[in-house]
Amino acid sequence: MSRHRSSLTLARPKSSARLFAALGDETRLRLVGRLCDDGPMSITGLAGGFNVTRQAISKHLRLMESVGLVCSARLGRQSIWRLSPQRLAEARHYLQLITNQCDGALQRLRKFVED
């Protein structure tokens, strides 16, 4: 068994699946992009430019919070939302493991075809 394959099995697949499911929604993915580009924001700020209500944005943020993608802090009467970089790092790591597996498989296929 290759090192990459065992690393992938050691990752938390259930937790990662929930993370990728949260990222799989277009609105939530756009929210992640806004928070990456603009930094911490209120729901009102995040809702600007979306064709959905602030209540819908709030629901998306709560779901993202449940998987650890975002967190909020009170500032006066507003909640300010920010990304949780450790969860994004986990997603990046998991994708890198998958990429390494695919690269290894392609290298083995090329070697097989060339031999």
PDB file of C-alpha atoms in Angstrom:
ATOM      1  CA  MET A   1       0.000   0.000   0.000  1.00  0.00           C
ATOM      2  CA  SER A   2       1.428   3.380  -0.972  1.00  0.00           C
ATOM      3  CA  ARG A   3       2.081   6.155   1.502  1.00  0.00           C
ATOM      4  CA  HIS A   4      -0.523   8.383  -0.148  1.00  0.00           C
ATOM      5  CA  ARG A   5      -3.227   5.765   0.010  1.00  0.00           C
ATOM      6  CA  SER A   6      -2.691   5.160   3.739  1.00  0.00           C
ATOM      7  CA  SER A   7      -2.619   8.914   4.386  1.00  0.00           C
ATOM      8  CA  LEU A   8      -5.936   9.263   2.613  1.00  0.00           C
ATOM      9  CA  THR A   9      -7.491   6.548   4.728  1.00  0.00           C
ATOM     10  CA  LEU A  10      -6.256   8.225   7.890  1.00  0.00           C
ATOM     11  CA  ALA A  11      -8.047  11.453   6.945  1.00  0.00           C
ATOM     12  CA  ARG A  12     -11.446  11.918   8.561  1.00  0.00           C
ATOM     13  CA  PRO A  13     -13.682  10.997   5.630  1.00  0.00           C
ATOM     14  CA  LYS A  14     -17.016  11.711   7.344  1.00  0.00           C
ATOM     15  CA  SER A  15     -15.907  15.143   8.486  1.00  0.00           C
ATOM     16  CA  SER A  16     -14.336  15.859   5.102  1.00  0.00           C
ATOM     17  CA  ALA A  17     -17.473  14.745   3.282  1.00  0.00           C
ATOM     18  CA  ARG A  18     -19.556  17.232   5.289  1.00  0.00           C
ATOM     19  CA  LEU A  19     -17.013  19.954   4.537  1.00  0.00           C
ATOM     20  CA  PHE A  20     -17.073  19.269   0.793  1.00  0.00           C
ATOM     21  CA  ALA A  21     -20.879  19.018   0.821  1.00  0.00           C
ATOM     22  CA  ALA A  22     -20.992  22.501   2.356  1.00  0.00           C
ATOM     23  CA  LEU A  23     -18.588  23.785  -0.292  1.00  0.00           C
ATOM     24  CA  GLY A  24     -20.611  22.086  -3.028  1.00  0.00           C
ATOM     25  CA  ASP A  25     -23.362  24.699  -2.924  1.00  0.00           C
ATOM     26  CA  GLU A  26     -22.842  27.657  -5.286  1.00  0.00           C
ATOM     27  CA  THR A  27     -24.027  30.273  -2.787  1.00  0.00           C
ATOM     28  CA  ARG A  28     -21.832  28.916   0.009  1.00  0.00           C
ATOM     29  CA  LEU A  29     -18.848  28.692  -2.315  1.00  0.00           C
ATOM     30  CA  ARG A  30     -19.401  32.326  -3.313  1.00  0.00           C
ATOM     31  CA  LEU A  31     -19.622  33.271   0.380  1.00  0.00           C
ATOM     32  CA  VAL A  32     -16.258  31.586   0.978  1.00  0.00           C
ATOM     33  CA  GLY A  33     -14.853  33.563  -1.942  1.00  0.00           C
ATOM     34  CA  ARG A  34     -16.219  36.843  -0.554  1.00  0.00           C
ATOM     35  CA  LEU A  35     -14.774  36.139   2.880  1.00  0.00           C
ATOM     36  CA  CYS A  36     -11.419  35.229   1.302  1.00  0.00           C
ATOM     37  CA  ASP A  37     -11.352  38.397  -0.794  1.00  0.00           C
ATOM     38  CA  ASP A  38     -12.879  40.910   1.615  1.00  0.00           C
ATOM     39  CA  GLY A  39     -12.185  39.445   5.056  1.00  0.00           C
ATOM     40  CA  PRO A  40     -14.661  39.301   7.949  1.00  0.00           C
ATOM     41  CA  MET A  41     -18.093  40.733   7.161  1.00  0.00           C
ATOM     42  CA  SER A  42     -21.586  41.109   8.541  1.00  0.00           C
ATOM     43  CA  ILE A  43     -24.541  39.270   7.017  1.00  0.00           C
ATOM     44  CA  THR A  44     -25.673  42.562   5.499  1.00  0.00           C
ATOM     45  CA  GLY A  45     -22.296  42.988   3.829  1.00  0.00           C
ATOM     46  CA  LEU A  46     -22.210  39.378   2.685  1.00  0.00           C
ATOM     47  CA  ALA A  47     -25.741  39.516   1.275  1.00  0.00           C
ATOM     48  CA  GLY A  48     -24.860  42.383  -1.069  1.00  0.00           C
ATOM     49  CA  GLY A  49     -24.680  41.149  -4.649  1.00  0.00           C
ATOM     50  CA  PHE A  50     -26.610  37.944  -3.954  1.00  0.00           C
ATOM     51  CA  ASN A  51     -30.126  37.337  -5.248  1.00  0.00           C
ATOM     52  CA  VAL A  52     -31.163  35.820  -1.926  1.00  0.00           C
ATOM     53  CA  THR A  53     -32.387  37.279   1.345  1.00  0.00           C
ATOM     54  CA  ARG A  54     -30.257  37.975   4.388  1.00  0.00           C
ATOM     55  CA  GLN A  55     -32.184  35.172   6.102  1.00  0.00           C
ATOM     56  CA  ALA A  56     -31.045  32.764   3.376  1.00  0.00           C
ATOM     57  CA  ILE A  57     -27.455  33.968   3.761  1.00  0.00           C
ATOM     58  CA  SER A  58     -27.792  33.440   7.508  1.00  0.00           C
ATOM     59  CA  LYS A  59     -28.948  29.840   6.964  1.00  0.00           C
ATOM     60  CA  HIS A  60     -25.998  29.183   4.675  1.00  0.00           C
ATOM     61  CA  LEU A  61     -23.603  30.666   7.236  1.00  0.00           C
ATOM     62  CA  ARG A  62     -25.058  28.541  10.047  1.00  0.00           C
ATOM     63  CA  LEU A  63     -24.602  25.408   7.947  1.00  0.00           C
ATOM     64  CA  MET A  64     -21.036  26.449   7.146  1.00  0.00           C
ATOM     65  CA  GLU A  65     -20.474  27.101  10.852  1.00  0.00           C
ATOM     66  CA  SER A  66     -21.740  23.606  11.703  1.00  0.00           C
ATOM     67  CA  VAL A  67     -18.899  22.082   9.643  1.00  0.00           C
ATOM     68  CA  GLY A  68     -16.329  24.556  10.946  1.00  0.00           C
ATOM     69  CA  LEU A  69     -15.862  26.602   7.766  1.00  0.00           C
ATOM     70  CA  VAL A  70     -16.816  29.915   9.362  1.00  0.00           C
ATOM     71  CA  CYS A  71     -17.290  31.386  12.796  1.00  0.00           C
ATOM     72  CA  SER A  72     -18.890  34.560  14.041  1.00  0.00           C
ATOM     73  CA  ALA A  73     -18.306  37.113  16.757  1.00  0.00           C
ATOM     74  CA  ARG A  74     -20.649  39.803  18.020  1.00  0.00           C
ATOM     75  CA  LEU A  75     -19.702  43.398  17.338  1.00  0.00           C
ATOM     76  CA  GLY A  76     -22.427  45.560  18.795  1.00  0.00           C
ATOM     77  CA  ARG A  77     -25.691  44.345  17.329  1.00  0.00           C
ATOM     78  CA  GLN A  78     -24.061  42.629  14.369  1.00  0.00           C
ATOM     79  CA  SER A  79     -22.486  39.231  13.922  1.00  0.00           C
ATOM     80  CA  ILE A  80     -19.239  39.422  12.019  1.00  0.00           C
ATOM     81  CA  TRP A  81     -18.425  36.264  10.065  1.00  0.00           C
ATOM     82  CA  ARG A  82     -14.945  35.079   9.179  1.00  0.00           C
ATOM     83  CA  LEU A  83     -13.425  31.985   7.614  1.00  0.00           C
ATOM     84  CA  SER A  84     -11.842  29.294   9.733  1.00  0.00           C
ATOM     85  CA  PRO A  85      -8.518  28.783   7.951  1.00  0.00           C
ATOM     86  CA  GLN A  86      -7.829  25.402   9.551  1.00  0.00           C
ATOM     87  CA  ARG A  87     -10.862  23.832   7.834  1.00  0.00           C
ATOM     88  CA  LEU A  88      -9.827  25.276   4.481  1.00  0.00           C
ATOM     89  CA  ALA A  89      -6.349  23.886   5.101  1.00  0.00           C
ATOM     90  CA  GLU A  90      -7.895  20.463   5.792  1.00  0.00           C
ATOM     91  CA  ALA A  91      -9.808  20.639   2.502  1.00  0.00           C
ATOM     92  CA  ARG A  92      -6.661  21.643   0.642  1.00  0.00           C
ATOM     93  CA  HIS A  93      -4.732  18.800   2.305  1.00  0.00           C
ATOM     94  CA  TYR A  94      -7.402  16.239   1.444  1.00  0.00           C
ATOM     95  CA  LEU A  95      -7.483  17.424  -2.182  1.00  0.00           C
ATOM     96  CA  GLN A  96      -3.690  17.210  -2.318  1.00  0.00           C
ATOM     97  CA  LEU A  97      -3.807  13.604  -1.106  1.00  0.00           C
ATOM     98  CA  ILE A  98      -6.304  12.756  -3.840  1.00  0.00           C
ATOM     99  CA  THR A  99      -4.168  14.584  -6.413  1.00  0.00           C
ATOM    100  CA  ASN A 100      -1.095  12.633  -5.308  1.00  0.00           C
ATOM    101  CA  GLN A 101      -3.003   9.355  -5.680  1.00  0.00           C
ATOM    102  CA  CYS A 102      -4.158  10.296  -9.180  1.00  0.00           C
ATOM    103  CA  ASP A 103      -0.664  11.406 -10.180  1.00  0.00           C
ATOM    104  CA  GLY A 104       0.739   8.112  -8.899  1.00  0.00           C
ATOM    105  CA  ALA A 105      -1.867   6.121 -10.792  1.00  0.00           C
ATOM    106  CA  LEU A 106      -1.119   8.031 -14.001  1.00  0.00           C
ATOM    107  CA  GLN A 107       2.610   7.457 -13.566  1.00  0.00           C
ATOM    108  CA  ARG A 108       2.037   3.731 -13.060  1.00  0.00           C
ATOM    109  CA  LEU A 109      -0.218   3.640 -16.148  1.00  0.00           C
ATOM    110  CA  ARG A 110       2.381   5.470 -18.241  1.00  0.00           C
ATOM    111  CA  LYS A 111       5.102   3.079 -17.057  1.00  0.00           C
ATOM    112  CA  PHE A 112       2.858   0.096 -17.849  1.00  0.00           C
ATOM    113  CA  VAL A 113       2.068   1.403 -21.342  1.00  0.00           C
ATOM    114  CA  GLU A 114       5.694   2.268 -22.077  1.00  0.00           C
ATOM    115  CA  ASP A 115       6.924  -1.178 -20.948  1.00  0.00           C
TER     116      ASP A 115
END
